[in-house]
Amino acid sequence: MKWLSLALALAAPSQAYLRFGCATLSVQRLDPVVQPGSVPSSHLHQIVGGNAFNATMDPAVDVGNKATCTTCSFSEDFSNYWTAVLYFKHQNGSYKRVPQYPNALLGSLTGGMTIYYVQQDFNSNGKTKITSFKPGFRMTVGSPTTAQGSNPGLRYTCLKDIMTRGSETNDFPKAPCAAGIMAIHHFPACWDGKNLDSPNHQDHMYNTVKGAFQNAGACPSSHPVRMPQVAYETMWNTTQFNDKSMWPKDGSQPFVWSFDDSKGYGTHGDYLFGWKGDALQRAMDATSLTGTDLKTQSVAQANKCAIQTTVKEPIDGCKSSCILRKGLN
Ligand SMILES: *[C@@H]1O[C@H](CO)[C@@H](O)[C@H](O)[C@H]1NC(C)=O
Ligand SMILES: *[C@@H]1O[C@H](CO)[C@@H](O)[C@H](O)[C@H]1NC(C)=O
Ligand SMILES: *[C@@H]1O[C@H](CO)[C@@H](O)[C@H](O)[C@H]1NC(C)=O
């Protein structure tokens, strides 16, 4: 299987992280972590992972047992991963959704994201035990109301080509990017050891992340349990909007998150754990991540996993107010 060997080869050089693609599962206004039960939630999300995703996901239910398929290349990973959705705002005020494209290294998945579970850092397993998340665990990073970017784990890369890395900014790139915009979300990796969630979905975790997969340093005594450092990379294909004559005449940039953020500082991500059984723990315990017995599936199988659309509304664009979602028009 070409795909399988490719996935394994990618984990090989450093053996300190799992990196894999997950195709788009759904693009809908649902948010079972921040707004459970709300149909619709306040803003549009792009979601990848297992098909147990729904408006309400009871923490008492083990997603790893409930889901029956996943869009991720590791077929035992029924977790859900989601972020907001990017729009392009035309000069006449109408909005058009920006398509996503997959990391070409990881096979021809449909849209989606690249997911990382990093051990100590990108190049080392370290000596610290990495404890897997538990069923029911969820967390968020970032906040749609943040007005200034200060979290080094939440960044943008202006892609000259699909392999561009580095030169990260904490706001949207201010000029067209030939191969699109990569949105990067690093989650905190220090847990309080007790709570699967917290009222703001963040206080049960402590963020030591320095960004760019650097060693984040020791966890504090308040949050002593080291978890895998989860990260998302989403490639937004801005190509059709890169003609500068389409850009605002006042020099501002035209991209807007679905929660009405045209600076990009409010970028945020949601994570809901759902690996089957002890698969993730076994992988983290393996001294070499190439030596894990994690099961994989083909790109075709990953692309096939889907859920029903509960919130039936146009999402690809609108004349004016689709961002604020006070009714599409
Ligand atoms: C998701 O929720 C809807 C409405 O609450 C329900 O009809 C549907 O069965 C649920 N889907 C799953 C997979 O649980
Ligand atoms: C990006 O979008 C352009 C224009 O719509 C399209 O031609 C191209 O194939 C897309 N690139 C990828 C990698 O999907
Ligand atoms: C706004 O401009 C875009 C780009 O020219 C065009 O595709 C769209 O139809 C326009 N929308 C309205 C409401 O005129």
mmCIF file with all atom_site columns, C-alpha atoms in Angstrom, residues 164-291:
data_model
loop_
_atom_site.group_PDB
_atom_site.id
_atom_site.type_symbol
_atom_site.label_atom_id
_atom_site.label_alt_id
_atom_site.label_comp_id
_atom_site.label_asym_id
_atom_site.label_entity_id
_atom_site.label_seq_id
_atom_site.pdbx_PDB_ins_code
_atom_site.Cartn_x
_atom_site.Cartn_y
_atom_site.Cartn_z
_atom_site.occupancy
_atom_site.B_iso_or_equiv
_atom_site.pdbx_formal_charge
_atom_site.auth_seq_id
_atom_site.auth_comp_id
_atom_site.auth_asym_id
_atom_site.auth_atom_id
_atom_site.pdbx_PDB_model_num
ATOM 1   C CA . THR A 1 164 ? 6.655   27.082 2.648  1.00 0.00 ? 164 THR A CA 1
ATOM 2   C CA . ARG A 1 165 ? 7.195   26.975 6.411  1.00 0.00 ? 165 ARG A CA 1
ATOM 3   C CA . GLY A 1 166 ? 8.279   29.610 8.923  1.00 0.00 ? 166 GLY A CA 1
ATOM 4   C CA . SER A 1 167 ? 7.812   33.402 8.632  1.00 0.00 ? 167 SER A CA 1
ATOM 5   C CA . GLU A 1 168 ? 4.717   33.047 10.765 1.00 0.00 ? 168 GLU A CA 1
ATOM 6   C CA . THR A 1 169 ? 2.551   36.059 11.558 1.00 0.00 ? 169 THR A CA 1
ATOM 7   C CA . ASN A 1 170 ? -0.098  36.513 14.225 1.00 0.00 ? 170 ASN A CA 1
ATOM 8   C CA . ASP A 1 171 ? -2.458  38.281 11.840 1.00 0.00 ? 171 ASP A CA 1
ATOM 9   C CA . PHE A 1 172 ? -3.579  37.573 8.298  1.00 0.00 ? 172 PHE A CA 1
ATOM 10  C CA . PRO A 1 173 ? -0.938  38.094 5.569  1.00 0.00 ? 173 PRO A CA 1
ATOM 11  C CA . LYS A 1 174 ? -1.320  41.584 4.101  1.00 0.00 ? 174 LYS A CA 1
ATOM 12  C CA . ALA A 1 175 ? -0.565  40.647 0.486  1.00 0.00 ? 175 ALA A CA 1
ATOM 13  C CA . PRO A 1 176 ? -1.749  37.814 -1.760 1.00 0.00 ? 176 PRO A CA 1
ATOM 14  C CA . CYS A 1 177 ? -0.017  34.482 -1.057 1.00 0.00 ? 177 CYS A CA 1
ATOM 15  C CA . ALA A 1 178 ? 0.706   32.430 -4.187 1.00 0.00 ? 178 ALA A CA 1
ATOM 16  C CA . ALA A 1 179 ? -0.186  29.059 -2.649 1.00 0.00 ? 179 ALA A CA 1
ATOM 17  C CA . GLY A 1 180 ? -2.672  30.260 -0.066 1.00 0.00 ? 180 GLY A CA 1
ATOM 18  C CA . ILE A 1 181 ? -2.696  30.846 3.676  1.00 0.00 ? 181 ILE A CA 1
ATOM 19  C CA . MET A 1 182 ? -1.852  28.195 6.239  1.00 0.00 ? 182 MET A CA 1
ATOM 20  C CA . ALA A 1 183 ? -3.623  28.655 9.576  1.00 0.00 ? 183 ALA A CA 1
ATOM 21  C CA . ILE A 1 184 ? -1.739  27.031 12.462 1.00 0.00 ? 184 ILE A CA 1
ATOM 22  C CA . HIS A 1 185 ? -3.213  26.049 15.826 1.00 0.00 ? 185 HIS A CA 1
ATOM 23  C CA . HIS A 1 186 ? -1.028  24.584 18.595 1.00 0.00 ? 186 HIS A CA 1
ATOM 24  C CA . PHE A 1 187 ? -2.942  23.398 21.673 1.00 0.00 ? 187 PHE A CA 1
ATOM 25  C CA . PRO A 1 188 ? -1.672  23.433 25.252 1.00 0.00 ? 188 PRO A CA 1
ATOM 26  C CA . ALA A 1 189 ? -0.134  20.184 26.475 1.00 0.00 ? 189 ALA A CA 1
ATOM 27  C CA . CYS A 1 190 ? -0.216  20.421 30.302 1.00 0.00 ? 190 CYS A CA 1
ATOM 28  C CA . TRP A 1 191 ? -3.285  18.971 32.063 1.00 0.00 ? 191 TRP A CA 1
ATOM 29  C CA . ASP A 1 192 ? -4.545  19.466 35.630 1.00 0.00 ? 192 ASP A CA 1
ATOM 30  C CA . GLY A 1 193 ? -4.910  15.694 35.856 1.00 0.00 ? 193 GLY A CA 1
ATOM 31  C CA . LYS A 1 194 ? -8.554  15.908 36.974 1.00 0.00 ? 194 LYS A CA 1
ATOM 32  C CA . ASN A 1 195 ? -10.955 17.680 34.667 1.00 0.00 ? 195 ASN A CA 1
ATOM 33  C CA . LEU A 1 196 ? -12.011 16.523 31.213 1.00 0.00 ? 196 LEU A CA 1
ATOM 34  C CA . ASP A 1 197 ? -13.250 20.056 30.519 1.00 0.00 ? 197 ASP A CA 1
ATOM 35  C CA . SER A 1 198 ? -13.655 23.397 32.315 1.00 0.00 ? 198 SER A CA 1
ATOM 36  C CA . PRO A 1 199 ? -16.230 26.177 32.025 1.00 0.00 ? 199 PRO A CA 1
ATOM 37  C CA . ASN A 1 200 ? -14.134 28.151 29.517 1.00 0.00 ? 200 ASN A CA 1
ATOM 38  C CA . HIS A 1 201 ? -12.763 24.908 27.998 1.00 0.00 ? 201 HIS A CA 1
ATOM 39  C CA . GLN A 1 202 ? -9.218  26.111 28.708 1.00 0.00 ? 202 GLN A CA 1
ATOM 40  C CA . ASP A 1 203 ? -8.557  26.282 32.468 1.00 0.00 ? 203 ASP A CA 1
ATOM 41  C CA . HIS A 1 204 ? -8.021  22.524 32.813 1.00 0.00 ? 204 HIS A CA 1
ATOM 42  C CA . MET A 1 205 ? -5.024  22.963 30.516 1.00 0.00 ? 205 MET A CA 1
ATOM 43  C CA . TYR A 1 206 ? -1.900  25.114 30.774 1.00 0.00 ? 206 TYR A CA 1
ATOM 44  C CA . ASN A 1 207 ? -0.193  26.462 27.723 1.00 0.00 ? 207 ASN A CA 1
ATOM 45  C CA . THR A 1 208 ? 3.595   26.304 27.616 1.00 0.00 ? 208 THR A CA 1
ATOM 46  C CA . VAL A 1 209 ? 3.675   26.208 23.821 1.00 0.00 ? 209 VAL A CA 1
ATOM 47  C CA . LYS A 1 210 ? 6.433   28.272 22.192 1.00 0.00 ? 210 LYS A CA 1
ATOM 48  C CA . GLY A 1 211 ? 5.185   27.697 18.664 1.00 0.00 ? 211 GLY A CA 1
ATOM 49  C CA . ALA A 1 212 ? 6.865   26.062 15.683 1.00 0.00 ? 212 ALA A CA 1
ATOM 50  C CA . PHE A 1 213 ? 6.956   22.692 17.526 1.00 0.00 ? 213 PHE A CA 1
ATOM 51  C CA . GLN A 1 214 ? 9.777   23.828 19.829 1.00 0.00 ? 214 GLN A CA 1
ATOM 52  C CA . ASN A 1 215 ? 10.248  22.137 23.188 1.00 0.00 ? 215 ASN A CA 1
ATOM 53  C CA . ALA A 1 216 ? 7.621   23.796 25.344 1.00 0.00 ? 216 ALA A CA 1
ATOM 54  C CA . GLY A 1 217 ? 9.409   23.191 28.641 1.00 0.00 ? 217 GLY A CA 1
ATOM 55  C CA . ALA A 1 218 ? 8.163   21.686 31.883 1.00 0.00 ? 218 ALA A CA 1
ATOM 56  C CA . CYS A 1 219 ? 4.540   21.678 32.998 1.00 0.00 ? 219 CYS A CA 1
ATOM 57  C CA . PRO A 1 220 ? 3.705   23.709 36.155 1.00 0.00 ? 220 PRO A CA 1
ATOM 58  C CA . SER A 1 221 ? 2.621   22.009 39.406 1.00 0.00 ? 221 SER A CA 1
ATOM 59  C CA . SER A 1 222 ? -0.954  23.241 38.869 1.00 0.00 ? 222 SER A CA 1
ATOM 60  C CA . HIS A 1 223 ? -1.096  21.289 35.578 1.00 0.00 ? 223 HIS A CA 1
ATOM 61  C CA . PRO A 1 224 ? 1.517   18.583 36.041 1.00 0.00 ? 224 PRO A CA 1
ATOM 62  C CA . VAL A 1 225 ? 0.396   15.984 33.504 1.00 0.00 ? 225 VAL A CA 1
ATOM 63  C CA . ARG A 1 226 ? 2.135   16.122 30.142 1.00 0.00 ? 226 ARG A CA 1
ATOM 64  C CA . MET A 1 227 ? -0.163  15.318 27.207 1.00 0.00 ? 227 MET A CA 1
ATOM 65  C CA . PRO A 1 228 ? 0.658   15.122 23.500 1.00 0.00 ? 228 PRO A CA 1
ATOM 66  C CA . GLN A 1 229 ? 0.971   18.579 21.981 1.00 0.00 ? 229 GLN A CA 1
ATOM 67  C CA . VAL A 1 230 ? -1.848  18.663 19.429 1.00 0.00 ? 230 VAL A CA 1
ATOM 68  C CA . ALA A 1 231 ? -1.537  20.976 16.437 1.00 0.00 ? 231 ALA A CA 1
ATOM 69  C CA . TYR A 1 232 ? -3.594  21.675 13.318 1.00 0.00 ? 232 TYR A CA 1
ATOM 70  C CA . GLU A 1 233 ? -2.486  23.074 9.993  1.00 0.00 ? 233 GLU A CA 1
ATOM 71  C CA . THR A 1 234 ? -5.226  24.178 7.595  1.00 0.00 ? 234 THR A CA 1
ATOM 72  C CA . MET A 1 235 ? -4.331  25.163 4.034  1.00 0.00 ? 235 MET A CA 1
ATOM 73  C CA . TRP A 1 236 ? -6.739  27.754 2.635  1.00 0.00 ? 236 TRP A CA 1
ATOM 74  C CA . ASN A 1 237 ? -6.593  27.951 -1.142 1.00 0.00 ? 237 ASN A CA 1
ATOM 75  C CA . THR A 1 238 ? -6.783  31.681 -1.840 1.00 0.00 ? 238 THR A CA 1
ATOM 76  C CA . THR A 1 239 ? -5.651  31.375 -5.478 1.00 0.00 ? 239 THR A CA 1
ATOM 77  C CA . GLN A 1 240 ? -8.942  32.562 -6.987 1.00 0.00 ? 240 GLN A CA 1
ATOM 78  C CA . PHE A 1 241 ? -8.755  35.725 -4.847 1.00 0.00 ? 241 PHE A CA 1
ATOM 79  C CA . ASN A 1 242 ? -5.117  36.629 -5.437 1.00 0.00 ? 242 ASN A CA 1
ATOM 80  C CA . ASP A 1 243 ? -5.723  39.238 -8.156 1.00 0.00 ? 243 ASP A CA 1
ATOM 81  C CA . LYS A 1 244 ? -4.791  42.439 -6.311 1.00 0.00 ? 244 LYS A CA 1
ATOM 82  C CA . SER A 1 245 ? -7.471  44.401 -8.194 1.00 0.00 ? 245 SER A CA 1
ATOM 83  C CA . MET A 1 246 ? -10.032 42.426 -6.159 1.00 0.00 ? 246 MET A CA 1
ATOM 84  C CA . TRP A 1 247 ? -8.497  43.649 -2.893 1.00 0.00 ? 247 TRP A CA 1
ATOM 85  C CA . PRO A 1 248 ? -9.747  46.624 -0.826 1.00 0.00 ? 248 PRO A CA 1
ATOM 86  C CA . LYS A 1 249 ? -8.509  49.964 -2.102 1.00 0.00 ? 249 LYS A CA 1
ATOM 87  C CA . ASP A 1 250 ? -7.697  51.172 1.430  1.00 0.00 ? 250 ASP A CA 1
ATOM 88  C CA . GLY A 1 251 ? -4.825  48.698 1.749  1.00 0.00 ? 251 GLY A CA 1
ATOM 89  C CA . SER A 1 252 ? -6.543  46.385 4.193  1.00 0.00 ? 252 SER A CA 1
ATOM 90  C CA . GLN A 1 253 ? -6.643  42.662 3.506  1.00 0.00 ? 253 GLN A CA 1
ATOM 91  C CA . PRO A 1 254 ? -9.856  40.935 2.413  1.00 0.00 ? 254 PRO A CA 1
ATOM 92  C CA . PHE A 1 255 ? -9.950  37.657 4.324  1.00 0.00 ? 255 PHE A CA 1
ATOM 93  C CA . VAL A 1 256 ? -12.405 37.268 7.191  1.00 0.00 ? 256 VAL A CA 1
ATOM 94  C CA . TRP A 1 257 ? -12.993 34.424 9.639  1.00 0.00 ? 257 TRP A CA 1
ATOM 95  C CA . SER A 1 258 ? -16.584 33.203 9.898  1.00 0.00 ? 258 SER A CA 1
ATOM 96  C CA . PHE A 1 259 ? -16.875 34.914 13.306 1.00 0.00 ? 259 PHE A CA 1
ATOM 97  C CA . ASP A 1 260 ? -16.306 38.290 11.624 1.00 0.00 ? 260 ASP A CA 1
ATOM 98  C CA . ASP A 1 261 ? -12.608 38.777 12.289 1.00 0.00 ? 261 ASP A CA 1
ATOM 99  C CA . SER A 1 262 ? -10.672 40.473 9.520  1.00 0.00 ? 262 SER A CA 1
ATOM 100 C CA . LYS A 1 263 ? -7.446  40.838 11.512 1.00 0.00 ? 263 LYS A CA 1
ATOM 101 C CA . GLY A 1 264 ? -7.063  37.158 12.349 1.00 0.00 ? 264 GLY A CA 1
ATOM 102 C CA . TYR A 1 265 ? -6.186  37.554 16.050 1.00 0.00 ? 265 TYR A CA 1
ATOM 103 C CA . GLY A 1 266 ? -9.345  35.718 17.130 1.00 0.00 ? 266 GLY A CA 1
ATOM 104 C CA . THR A 1 267 ? -8.227  32.492 15.477 1.00 0.00 ? 267 THR A CA 1
ATOM 105 C CA . HIS A 1 268 ? -9.166  29.476 17.623 1.00 0.00 ? 268 HIS A CA 1
ATOM 106 C CA . GLY A 1 269 ? -9.538  25.726 17.464 1.00 0.00 ? 269 GLY A CA 1
ATOM 107 C CA . ASP A 1 270 ? -11.535 23.000 19.190 1.00 0.00 ? 270 ASP A CA 1
ATOM 108 C CA . TYR A 1 271 ? -10.427 19.480 20.065 1.00 0.00 ? 271 TYR A CA 1
ATOM 109 C CA . LEU A 1 272 ? -12.565 16.560 21.228 1.00 0.00 ? 272 LEU A CA 1
ATOM 110 C CA . PHE A 1 273 ? -10.666 13.350 21.994 1.00 0.00 ? 273 PHE A CA 1
ATOM 111 C CA . GLY A 1 274 ? -11.902 10.128 20.439 1.00 0.00 ? 274 GLY A CA 1
ATOM 112 C CA . TRP A 1 275 ? -9.109  7.617  19.801 1.00 0.00 ? 275 TRP A CA 1
ATOM 113 C CA . LYS A 1 276 ? -10.329 4.060  20.162 1.00 0.00 ? 276 LYS A CA 1
ATOM 114 C CA . GLY A 1 277 ? -9.289  2.290  23.369 1.00 0.00 ? 277 GLY A CA 1
ATOM 115 C CA . ASP A 1 278 ? -5.650  2.866  24.290 1.00 0.00 ? 278 ASP A CA 1
ATOM 116 C CA . ALA A 1 279 ? -4.417  3.411  20.721 1.00 0.00 ? 279 ALA A CA 1
ATOM 117 C CA . LEU A 1 280 ? -3.075  6.917  21.357 1.00 0.00 ? 280 LEU A CA 1
ATOM 118 C CA . GLN A 1 281 ? -1.436  5.926  24.648 1.00 0.00 ? 281 GLN A CA 1
ATOM 119 C CA . ARG A 1 282 ? 0.272   2.978  22.979 1.00 0.00 ? 282 ARG A CA 1
ATOM 120 C CA . ALA A 1 283 ? 1.569   5.278  20.257 1.00 0.00 ? 283 ALA A CA 1
ATOM 121 C CA . MET A 1 284 ? 2.871   7.815  22.777 1.00 0.00 ? 284 MET A CA 1
ATOM 122 C CA . ASP A 1 285 ? 4.550   5.053  24.813 1.00 0.00 ? 285 ASP A CA 1
ATOM 123 C CA . ALA A 1 286 ? 6.339   3.682  21.761 1.00 0.00 ? 286 ALA A CA 1
ATOM 124 C CA . THR A 1 287 ? 9.926   4.888  21.710 1.00 0.00 ? 287 THR A CA 1
ATOM 125 C CA . SER A 1 288 ? 9.670   5.082  17.958 1.00 0.00 ? 288 SER A CA 1
ATOM 126 C CA . LEU A 1 289 ? 6.458   6.313  16.443 1.00 0.00 ? 289 LEU A CA 1
ATOM 127 C CA . THR A 1 290 ? 7.339   4.359  13.313 1.00 0.00 ? 290 THR A CA 1
ATOM 128 C CA . GLY A 1 291 ? 7.067   1.211  15.411 1.00 0.00 ? 291 GLY A CA 1
#
